[in-house]
Coordinates of C-alpha atoms and ligand atoms in Angstrom, one line a residue:
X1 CA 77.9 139.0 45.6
X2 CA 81.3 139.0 43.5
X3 CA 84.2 138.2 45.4
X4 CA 87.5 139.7 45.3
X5 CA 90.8 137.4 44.1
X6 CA 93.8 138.5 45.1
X7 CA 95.9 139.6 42.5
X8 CA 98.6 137.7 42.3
X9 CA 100.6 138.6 38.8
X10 CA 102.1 141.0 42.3
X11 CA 102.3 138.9 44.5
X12 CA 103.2 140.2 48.0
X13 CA 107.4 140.1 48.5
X14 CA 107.5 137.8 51.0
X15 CA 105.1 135.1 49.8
X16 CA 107.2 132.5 48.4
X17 CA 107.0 130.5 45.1
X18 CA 106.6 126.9 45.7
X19 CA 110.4 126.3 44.3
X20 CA 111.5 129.3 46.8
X21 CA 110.0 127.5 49.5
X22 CA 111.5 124.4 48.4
X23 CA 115.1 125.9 48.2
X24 CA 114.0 127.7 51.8
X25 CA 112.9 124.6 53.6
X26 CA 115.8 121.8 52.2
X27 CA 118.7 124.5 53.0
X28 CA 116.7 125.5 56.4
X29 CA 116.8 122.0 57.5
X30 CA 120.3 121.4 55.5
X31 CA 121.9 124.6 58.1
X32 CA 120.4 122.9 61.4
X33 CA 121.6 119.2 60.7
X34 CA 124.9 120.0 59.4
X35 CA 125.8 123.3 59.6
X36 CA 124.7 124.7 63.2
X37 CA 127.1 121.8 64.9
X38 CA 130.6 122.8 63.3
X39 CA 129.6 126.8 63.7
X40 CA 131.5 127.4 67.3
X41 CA 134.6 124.6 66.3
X42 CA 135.0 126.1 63.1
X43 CA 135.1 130.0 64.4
X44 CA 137.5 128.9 67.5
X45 CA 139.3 127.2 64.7
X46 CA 139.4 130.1 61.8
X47 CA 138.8 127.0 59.0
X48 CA 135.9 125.9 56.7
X49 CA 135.6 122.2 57.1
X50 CA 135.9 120.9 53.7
X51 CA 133.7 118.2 53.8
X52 CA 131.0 120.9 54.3
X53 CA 131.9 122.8 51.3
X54 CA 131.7 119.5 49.4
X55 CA 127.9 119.2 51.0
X56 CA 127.2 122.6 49.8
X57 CA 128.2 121.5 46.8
X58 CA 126.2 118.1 46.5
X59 CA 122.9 120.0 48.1
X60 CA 123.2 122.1 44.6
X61 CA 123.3 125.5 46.1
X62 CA 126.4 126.5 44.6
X63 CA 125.3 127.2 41.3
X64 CA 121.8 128.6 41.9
X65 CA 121.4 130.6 38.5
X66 CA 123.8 128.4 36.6
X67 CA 121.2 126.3 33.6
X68 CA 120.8 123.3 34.6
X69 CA 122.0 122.1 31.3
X70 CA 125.6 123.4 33.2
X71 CA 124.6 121.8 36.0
X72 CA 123.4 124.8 38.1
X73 CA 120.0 124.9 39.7
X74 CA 118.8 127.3 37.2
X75 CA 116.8 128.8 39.7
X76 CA 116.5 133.1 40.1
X77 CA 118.7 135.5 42.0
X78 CA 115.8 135.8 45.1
X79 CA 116.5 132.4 45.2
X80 CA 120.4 132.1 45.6
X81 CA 118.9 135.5 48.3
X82 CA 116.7 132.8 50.2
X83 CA 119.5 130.4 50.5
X84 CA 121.8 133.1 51.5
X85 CA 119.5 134.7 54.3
X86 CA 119.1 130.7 55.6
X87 CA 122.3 129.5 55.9
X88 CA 123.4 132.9 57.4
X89 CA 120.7 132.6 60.2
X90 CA 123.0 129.5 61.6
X91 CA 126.4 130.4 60.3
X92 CA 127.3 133.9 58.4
X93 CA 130.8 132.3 57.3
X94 CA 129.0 129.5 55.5
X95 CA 126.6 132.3 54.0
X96 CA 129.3 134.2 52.5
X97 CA 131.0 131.3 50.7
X98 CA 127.7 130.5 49.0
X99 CA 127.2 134.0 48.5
X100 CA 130.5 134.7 46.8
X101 CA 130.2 131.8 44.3
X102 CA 126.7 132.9 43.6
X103 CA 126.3 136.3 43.4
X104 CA 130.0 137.3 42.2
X105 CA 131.7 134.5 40.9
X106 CA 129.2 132.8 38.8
X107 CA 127.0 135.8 38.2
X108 CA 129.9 137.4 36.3
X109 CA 130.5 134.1 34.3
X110 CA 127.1 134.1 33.7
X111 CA 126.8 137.6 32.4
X112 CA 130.1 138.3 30.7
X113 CA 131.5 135.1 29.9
X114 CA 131.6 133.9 26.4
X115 CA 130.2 130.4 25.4
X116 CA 133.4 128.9 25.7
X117 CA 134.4 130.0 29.0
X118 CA 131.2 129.0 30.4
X119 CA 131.5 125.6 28.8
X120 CA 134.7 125.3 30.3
X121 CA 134.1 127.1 34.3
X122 CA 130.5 126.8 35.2
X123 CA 130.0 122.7 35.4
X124 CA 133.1 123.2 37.6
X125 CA 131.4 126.0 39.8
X126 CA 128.5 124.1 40.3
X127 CA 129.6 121.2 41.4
X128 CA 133.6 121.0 42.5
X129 CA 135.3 124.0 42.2
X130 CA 134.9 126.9 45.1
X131 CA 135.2 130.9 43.4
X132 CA 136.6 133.9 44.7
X133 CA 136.6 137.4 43.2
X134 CA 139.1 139.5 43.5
X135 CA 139.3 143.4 43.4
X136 CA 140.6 145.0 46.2
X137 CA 144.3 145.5 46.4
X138 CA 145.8 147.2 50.1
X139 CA 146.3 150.5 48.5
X140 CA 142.6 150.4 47.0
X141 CA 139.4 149.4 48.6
X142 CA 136.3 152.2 48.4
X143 CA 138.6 153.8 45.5
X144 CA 138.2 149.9 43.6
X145 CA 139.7 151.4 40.3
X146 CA 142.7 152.4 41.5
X147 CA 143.9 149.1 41.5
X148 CA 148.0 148.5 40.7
X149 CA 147.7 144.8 39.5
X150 CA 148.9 145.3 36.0
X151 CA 148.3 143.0 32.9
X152 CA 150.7 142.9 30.0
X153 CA 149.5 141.0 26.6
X154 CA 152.2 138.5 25.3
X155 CA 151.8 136.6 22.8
X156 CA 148.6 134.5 23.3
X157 CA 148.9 135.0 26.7
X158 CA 148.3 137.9 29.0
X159 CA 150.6 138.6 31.9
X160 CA 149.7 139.6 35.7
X161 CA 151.7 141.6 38.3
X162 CA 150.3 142.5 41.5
X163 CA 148.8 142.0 44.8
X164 CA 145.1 141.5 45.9
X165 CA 143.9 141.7 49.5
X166 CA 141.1 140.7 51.4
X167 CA 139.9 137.6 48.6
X168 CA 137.3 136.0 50.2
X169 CA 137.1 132.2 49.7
X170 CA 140.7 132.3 48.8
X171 CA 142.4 129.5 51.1
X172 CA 138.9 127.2 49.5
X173 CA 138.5 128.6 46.0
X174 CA 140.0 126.3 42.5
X175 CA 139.2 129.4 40.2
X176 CA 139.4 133.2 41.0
X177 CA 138.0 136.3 39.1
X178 CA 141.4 138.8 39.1
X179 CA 140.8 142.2 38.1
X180 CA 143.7 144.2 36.5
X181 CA 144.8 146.9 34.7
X182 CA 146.2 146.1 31.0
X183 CA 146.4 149.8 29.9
X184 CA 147.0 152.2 33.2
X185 CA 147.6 155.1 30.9
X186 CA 143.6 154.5 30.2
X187 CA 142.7 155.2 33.9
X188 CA 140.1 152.7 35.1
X189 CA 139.2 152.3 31.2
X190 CA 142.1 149.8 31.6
X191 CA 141.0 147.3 33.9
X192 CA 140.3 143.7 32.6
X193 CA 138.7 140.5 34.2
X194 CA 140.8 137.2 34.3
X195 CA 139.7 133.8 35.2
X196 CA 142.7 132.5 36.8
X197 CA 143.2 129.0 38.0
X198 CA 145.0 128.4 41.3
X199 CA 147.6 126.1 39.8
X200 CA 148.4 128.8 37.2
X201 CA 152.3 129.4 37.2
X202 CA 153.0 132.8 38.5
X203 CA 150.1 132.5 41.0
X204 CA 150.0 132.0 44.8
X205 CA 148.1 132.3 47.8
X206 CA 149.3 134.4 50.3
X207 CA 148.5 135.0 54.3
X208 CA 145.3 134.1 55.3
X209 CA 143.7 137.6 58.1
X210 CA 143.3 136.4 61.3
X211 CA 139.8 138.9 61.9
X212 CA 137.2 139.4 64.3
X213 CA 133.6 137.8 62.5
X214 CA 132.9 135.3 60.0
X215 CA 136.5 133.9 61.1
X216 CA 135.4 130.6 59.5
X217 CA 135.4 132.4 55.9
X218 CA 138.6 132.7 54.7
X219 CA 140.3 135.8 54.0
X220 CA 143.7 136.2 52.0
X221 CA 146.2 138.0 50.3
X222 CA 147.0 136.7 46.4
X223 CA 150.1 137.2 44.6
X224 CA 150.7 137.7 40.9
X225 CA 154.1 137.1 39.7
X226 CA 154.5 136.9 36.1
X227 CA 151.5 134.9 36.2
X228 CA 151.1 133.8 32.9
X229 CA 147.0 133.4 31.7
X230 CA 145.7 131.9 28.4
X231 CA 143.6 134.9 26.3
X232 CA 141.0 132.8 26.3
X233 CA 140.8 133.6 29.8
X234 CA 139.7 137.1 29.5
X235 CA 136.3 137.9 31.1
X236 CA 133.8 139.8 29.0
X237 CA 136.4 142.5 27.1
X238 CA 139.4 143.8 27.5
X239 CA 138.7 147.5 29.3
X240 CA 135.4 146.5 30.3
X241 CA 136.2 145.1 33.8
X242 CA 135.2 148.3 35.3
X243 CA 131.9 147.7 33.7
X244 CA 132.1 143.9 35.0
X245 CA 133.0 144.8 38.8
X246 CA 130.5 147.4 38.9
X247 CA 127.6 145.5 37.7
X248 CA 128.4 142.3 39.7
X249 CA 128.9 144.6 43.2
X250 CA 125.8 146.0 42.4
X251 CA 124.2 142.8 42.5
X252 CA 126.1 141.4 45.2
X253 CA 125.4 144.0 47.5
X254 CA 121.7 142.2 48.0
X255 CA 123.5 139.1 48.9
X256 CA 125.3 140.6 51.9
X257 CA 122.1 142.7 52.4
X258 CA 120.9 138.8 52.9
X259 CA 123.5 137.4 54.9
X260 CA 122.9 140.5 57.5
X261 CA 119.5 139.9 57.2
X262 CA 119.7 136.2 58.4
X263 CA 122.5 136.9 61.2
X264 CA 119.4 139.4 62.4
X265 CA 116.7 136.4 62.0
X266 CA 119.4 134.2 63.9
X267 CA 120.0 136.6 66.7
X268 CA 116.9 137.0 67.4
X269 CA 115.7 133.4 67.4
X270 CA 117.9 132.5 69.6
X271 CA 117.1 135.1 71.9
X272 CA 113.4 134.6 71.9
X273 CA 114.4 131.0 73.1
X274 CA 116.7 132.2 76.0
X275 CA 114.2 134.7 77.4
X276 CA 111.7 132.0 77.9
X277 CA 114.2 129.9 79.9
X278 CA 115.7 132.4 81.9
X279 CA 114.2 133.9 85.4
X280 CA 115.0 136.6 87.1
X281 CA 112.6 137.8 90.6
X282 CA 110.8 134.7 89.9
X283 CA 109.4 134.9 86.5
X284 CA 110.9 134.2 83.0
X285 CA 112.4 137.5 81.6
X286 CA 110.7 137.1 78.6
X287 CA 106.9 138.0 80.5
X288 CA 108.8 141.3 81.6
X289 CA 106.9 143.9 79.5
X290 CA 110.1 145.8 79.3
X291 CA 112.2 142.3 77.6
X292 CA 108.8 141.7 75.6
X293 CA 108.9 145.3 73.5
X294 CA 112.5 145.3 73.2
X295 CA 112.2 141.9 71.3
X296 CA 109.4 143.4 69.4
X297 CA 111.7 146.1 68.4
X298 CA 113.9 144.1 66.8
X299 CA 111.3 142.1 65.2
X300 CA 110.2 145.1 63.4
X301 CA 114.0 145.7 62.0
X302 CA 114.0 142.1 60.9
X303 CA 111.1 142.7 58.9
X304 CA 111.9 146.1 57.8
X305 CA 115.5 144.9 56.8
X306 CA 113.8 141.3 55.2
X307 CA 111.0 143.6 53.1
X308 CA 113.9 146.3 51.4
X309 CA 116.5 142.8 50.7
X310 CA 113.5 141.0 49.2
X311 CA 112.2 143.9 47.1
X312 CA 115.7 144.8 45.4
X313 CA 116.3 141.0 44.4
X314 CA 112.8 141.1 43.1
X315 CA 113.2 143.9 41.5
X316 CA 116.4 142.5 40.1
X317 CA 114.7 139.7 38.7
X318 CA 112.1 141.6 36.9
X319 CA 114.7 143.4 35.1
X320 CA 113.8 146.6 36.8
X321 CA 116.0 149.3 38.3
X322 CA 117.4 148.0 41.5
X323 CA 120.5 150.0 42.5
X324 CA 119.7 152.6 45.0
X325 CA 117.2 150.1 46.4
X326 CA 120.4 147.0 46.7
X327 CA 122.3 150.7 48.5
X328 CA 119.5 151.4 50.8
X329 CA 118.7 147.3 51.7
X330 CA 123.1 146.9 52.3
X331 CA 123.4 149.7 54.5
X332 CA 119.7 149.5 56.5
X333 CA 120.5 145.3 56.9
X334 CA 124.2 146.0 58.0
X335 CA 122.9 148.5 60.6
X336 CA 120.1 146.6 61.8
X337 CA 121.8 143.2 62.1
X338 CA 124.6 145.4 64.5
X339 CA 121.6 146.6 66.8
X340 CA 119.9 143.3 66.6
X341 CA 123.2 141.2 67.5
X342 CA 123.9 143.9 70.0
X343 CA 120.4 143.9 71.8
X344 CA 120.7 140.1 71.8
X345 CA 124.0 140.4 73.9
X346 CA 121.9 142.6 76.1
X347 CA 119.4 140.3 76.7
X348 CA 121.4 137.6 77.7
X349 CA 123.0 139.2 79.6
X350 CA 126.7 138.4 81.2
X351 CA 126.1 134.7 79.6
X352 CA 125.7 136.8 76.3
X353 CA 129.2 138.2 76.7
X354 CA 130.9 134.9 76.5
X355 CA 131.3 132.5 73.4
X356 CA 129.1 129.5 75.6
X357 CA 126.3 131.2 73.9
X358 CA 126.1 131.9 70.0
X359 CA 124.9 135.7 70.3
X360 CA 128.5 136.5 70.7
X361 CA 129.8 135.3 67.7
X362 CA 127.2 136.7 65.2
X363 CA 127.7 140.2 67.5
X364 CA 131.1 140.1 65.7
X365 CA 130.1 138.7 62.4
X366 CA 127.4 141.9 61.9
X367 CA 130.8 143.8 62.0
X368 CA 131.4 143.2 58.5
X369 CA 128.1 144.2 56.8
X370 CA 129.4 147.6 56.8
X371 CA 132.4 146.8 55.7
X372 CA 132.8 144.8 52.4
X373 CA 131.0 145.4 49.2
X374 CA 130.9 148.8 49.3
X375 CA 131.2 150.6 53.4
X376 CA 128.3 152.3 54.6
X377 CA 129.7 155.6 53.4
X378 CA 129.9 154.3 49.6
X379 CA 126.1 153.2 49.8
X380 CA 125.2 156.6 51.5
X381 CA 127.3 158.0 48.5
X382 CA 124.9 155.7 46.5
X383 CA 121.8 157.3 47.8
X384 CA 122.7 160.8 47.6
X385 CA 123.4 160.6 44.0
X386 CA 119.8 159.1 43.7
X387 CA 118.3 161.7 45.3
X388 CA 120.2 164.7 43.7
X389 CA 119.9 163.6 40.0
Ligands
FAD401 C1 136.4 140.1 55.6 C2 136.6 140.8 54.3 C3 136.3 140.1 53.1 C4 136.5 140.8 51.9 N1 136.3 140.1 50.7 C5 136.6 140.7 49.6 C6 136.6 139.9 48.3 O1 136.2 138.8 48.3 N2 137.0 140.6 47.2 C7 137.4 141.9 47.2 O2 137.7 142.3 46.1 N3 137.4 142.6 48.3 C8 137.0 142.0 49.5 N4 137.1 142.8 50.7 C9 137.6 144.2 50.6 C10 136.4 145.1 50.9 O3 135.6 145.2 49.9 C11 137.1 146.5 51.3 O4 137.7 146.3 52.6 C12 136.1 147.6 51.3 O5 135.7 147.9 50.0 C13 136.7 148.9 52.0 O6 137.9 149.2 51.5 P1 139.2 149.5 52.5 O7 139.2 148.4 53.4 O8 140.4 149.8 51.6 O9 138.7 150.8 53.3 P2 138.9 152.3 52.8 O10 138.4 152.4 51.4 O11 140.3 152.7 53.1 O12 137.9 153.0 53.7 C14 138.2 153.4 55.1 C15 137.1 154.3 55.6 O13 137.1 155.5 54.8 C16 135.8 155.7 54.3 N5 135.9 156.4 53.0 C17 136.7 156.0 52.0 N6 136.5 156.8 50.9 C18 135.4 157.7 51.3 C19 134.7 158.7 50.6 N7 135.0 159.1 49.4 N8 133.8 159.4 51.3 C20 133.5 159.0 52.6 N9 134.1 158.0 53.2 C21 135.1 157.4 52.6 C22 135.1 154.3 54.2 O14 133.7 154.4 54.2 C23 135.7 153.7 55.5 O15 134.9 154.0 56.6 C24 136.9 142.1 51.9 C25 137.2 142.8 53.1 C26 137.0 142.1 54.3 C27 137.3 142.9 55.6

């Protein structure tokens, strides 16, 4: 009797390469040793300890895709996922740093940077230098490319005006990504990527949000004022940005898909804990039938949500299409990882409602997911075009 090998040239989405696992285990046990105690001090707080950033940093998880010969990880995009889903599970905030640098700052260097830029950036990225990426100005968020930074070529220089809101890793990042327009009468064929350093003349950081979730990650304002910025400085080509911004979102949209997808994982891991400590009529809730399928429930969206993040970073990997499946996995893991928190809160009851317990917090973190990179009504938007080409 022959028997039958499983093929694996497909292997199943969830099973793990022995690197992914690697990468999955070190940043696991990284995010419970020195992550999970500064999560409530540095939320009460609204600040990213730095020393943790430089940790990130020295664990090599802040260059994931970079070559090694840059000195990245030169590991895939599922991985930088993994690590994204992982450090989210204990602390979103610390997710979306790593995220940010990954999947948007260095992903665009990667991609559209020439040799000599990279030469110059990446060994910073990976191993001193936090990145932000910044689009969105107050007058345009889903409408991206109606963006009123302007750039003005001068000499061997290029010149930036303008405002940018909402830059996340601002108050942390060395080098940020600046999108602006440097011919409006173009339309959106205008807009060009800039590297810009943060001691660049001209340039400054401006008020830092005071929000609701990931409080730790730092949102601010950035102000352009004659900000003078070598040519050499220009990402990809000038009047491609719009090609640049849209690409990397695309992308980045299955890291937040992963950092909603680990909040889930975390909410419910901790509640799976608390309803075998807790009794009630003399029992602990958790052997009430009624707790028991409600924590299935949310199992099921954790693995529903885990399956449709995995498969579009696979899929990115392989080189496949992937963007209707990154608009389905950001809007299902945003909407999930709300119920999930929420249910969580419900199952702790009042202790739930107060910040003693960590449920709270990431109730107010899942707020986000459906929020940046695209609102749930852009990826619906996303969807529907799929469907009615
Ligand atoms: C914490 C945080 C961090 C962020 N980090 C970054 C960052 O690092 N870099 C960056 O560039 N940006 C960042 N952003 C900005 C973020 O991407 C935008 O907030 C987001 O794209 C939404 O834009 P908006 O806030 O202007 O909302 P709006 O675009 O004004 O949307 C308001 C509402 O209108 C709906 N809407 C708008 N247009 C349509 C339409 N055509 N059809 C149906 N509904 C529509 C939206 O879905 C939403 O519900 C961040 C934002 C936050 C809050």
């Amino acid at each position: 009797m022959s028997i039958m090998l499983p093929d694996l040239s497909r292997p199943p989405l969830t099973l793990l390469t022995e690197e992914e696992q690697m990468f999955r285990d070190t940043v696991r046990q990284f995010a419970a040793e020195h992550v999970a105690p500064l999560v409530a001090p540095m939320d009460q707080a609204a600040h990213m300890e730095p020393d943790l950033v430089r940790q990130l940093f020295e664990l090599g998880v802040m260059g994931i895709e970079v070559p090694d010969a840059m000195g990245g990880a030169g590991s895939s995009f599922f991985t930088a996922v993994l690590v994204v889903e992982e450090l989210s599970r204990v602390d979103p905030s610390v997710a979306v740093l790593v995220d940010v640098q990954n999947t948007l700052v260095n992903n665009c260097m990667l991609r559209f940077g020439g040799a000599e830029l990279k030469q110059r950036f990446l060994p910073r990225l990976c191993t001193d230098t936090v990145g932000a990426y910044a689009l969105s100005e107050a007058g345009s968020g889903s409408d991206a490319f109606a963006l009123q930074t302007r750039a003005v070529e001068s000499g061997d220089e290029w010149v930036l005006d303008g405002r940018k809101l909402w830059i996340t890793n601002g108050a942390e990042a060395g080098l940020f990504i600046i999108f602006a327009n440097a011919a409006p009468e173009q339309g959106y064929r205008g807009i060009t990527a800039f590297v810009v350093e943060r001691d660049t003349p001209g340039f400054t950081v401006g008020k830092k949000e005071d929000k609701l979730g990931i409080r730790a990650s730092s949102t601010v304002e950035l102000i352009m004022d004659q900000c003078r910025v070598p040519a050499a400085n220009v990402l990809g080509e000038v009047g491609r940005g719009y090609k640049i911004a849209i690409e990397t979102l695309n992308e980045g949209r299955i890291g937040i898909g992963a950092q909603m997808l680990g909040l889930a994982q975390g909410a419910l891991d901790h509640t799976v804990r608390y309803v075998q400590e807790r009794e009630q009529f003399g029992r602990r809730i958790g052997d009430f039938q009624g707790v028991q399928f409600q924590l299935a429930q949310m199992r099921v969206e954790v693995e529903a949500t885990r399956l449709l993040v995995y498969n579009a970073a696979r899929l990115k990997d392989a080189g496949e299409p992937f963007l209707e499946e990154a608009a389905i996995a950001k809007l299902f893991s945003s909407q999930a990882a709300q119920r999930i928190a929420s249910l969580a809160i419900d199952l702790f009851g009042g202790y739930g409602f107060t910040r003693e317990y960590p449920v709270e917090k990431l109730y107010r973190d899942s707020k986000i997911g459906t929020i940046y990179e695209g609102t749930s009504n852009m990826q619906l938007q996303t969807i529907a075009k799929y469907m009615m080409r």
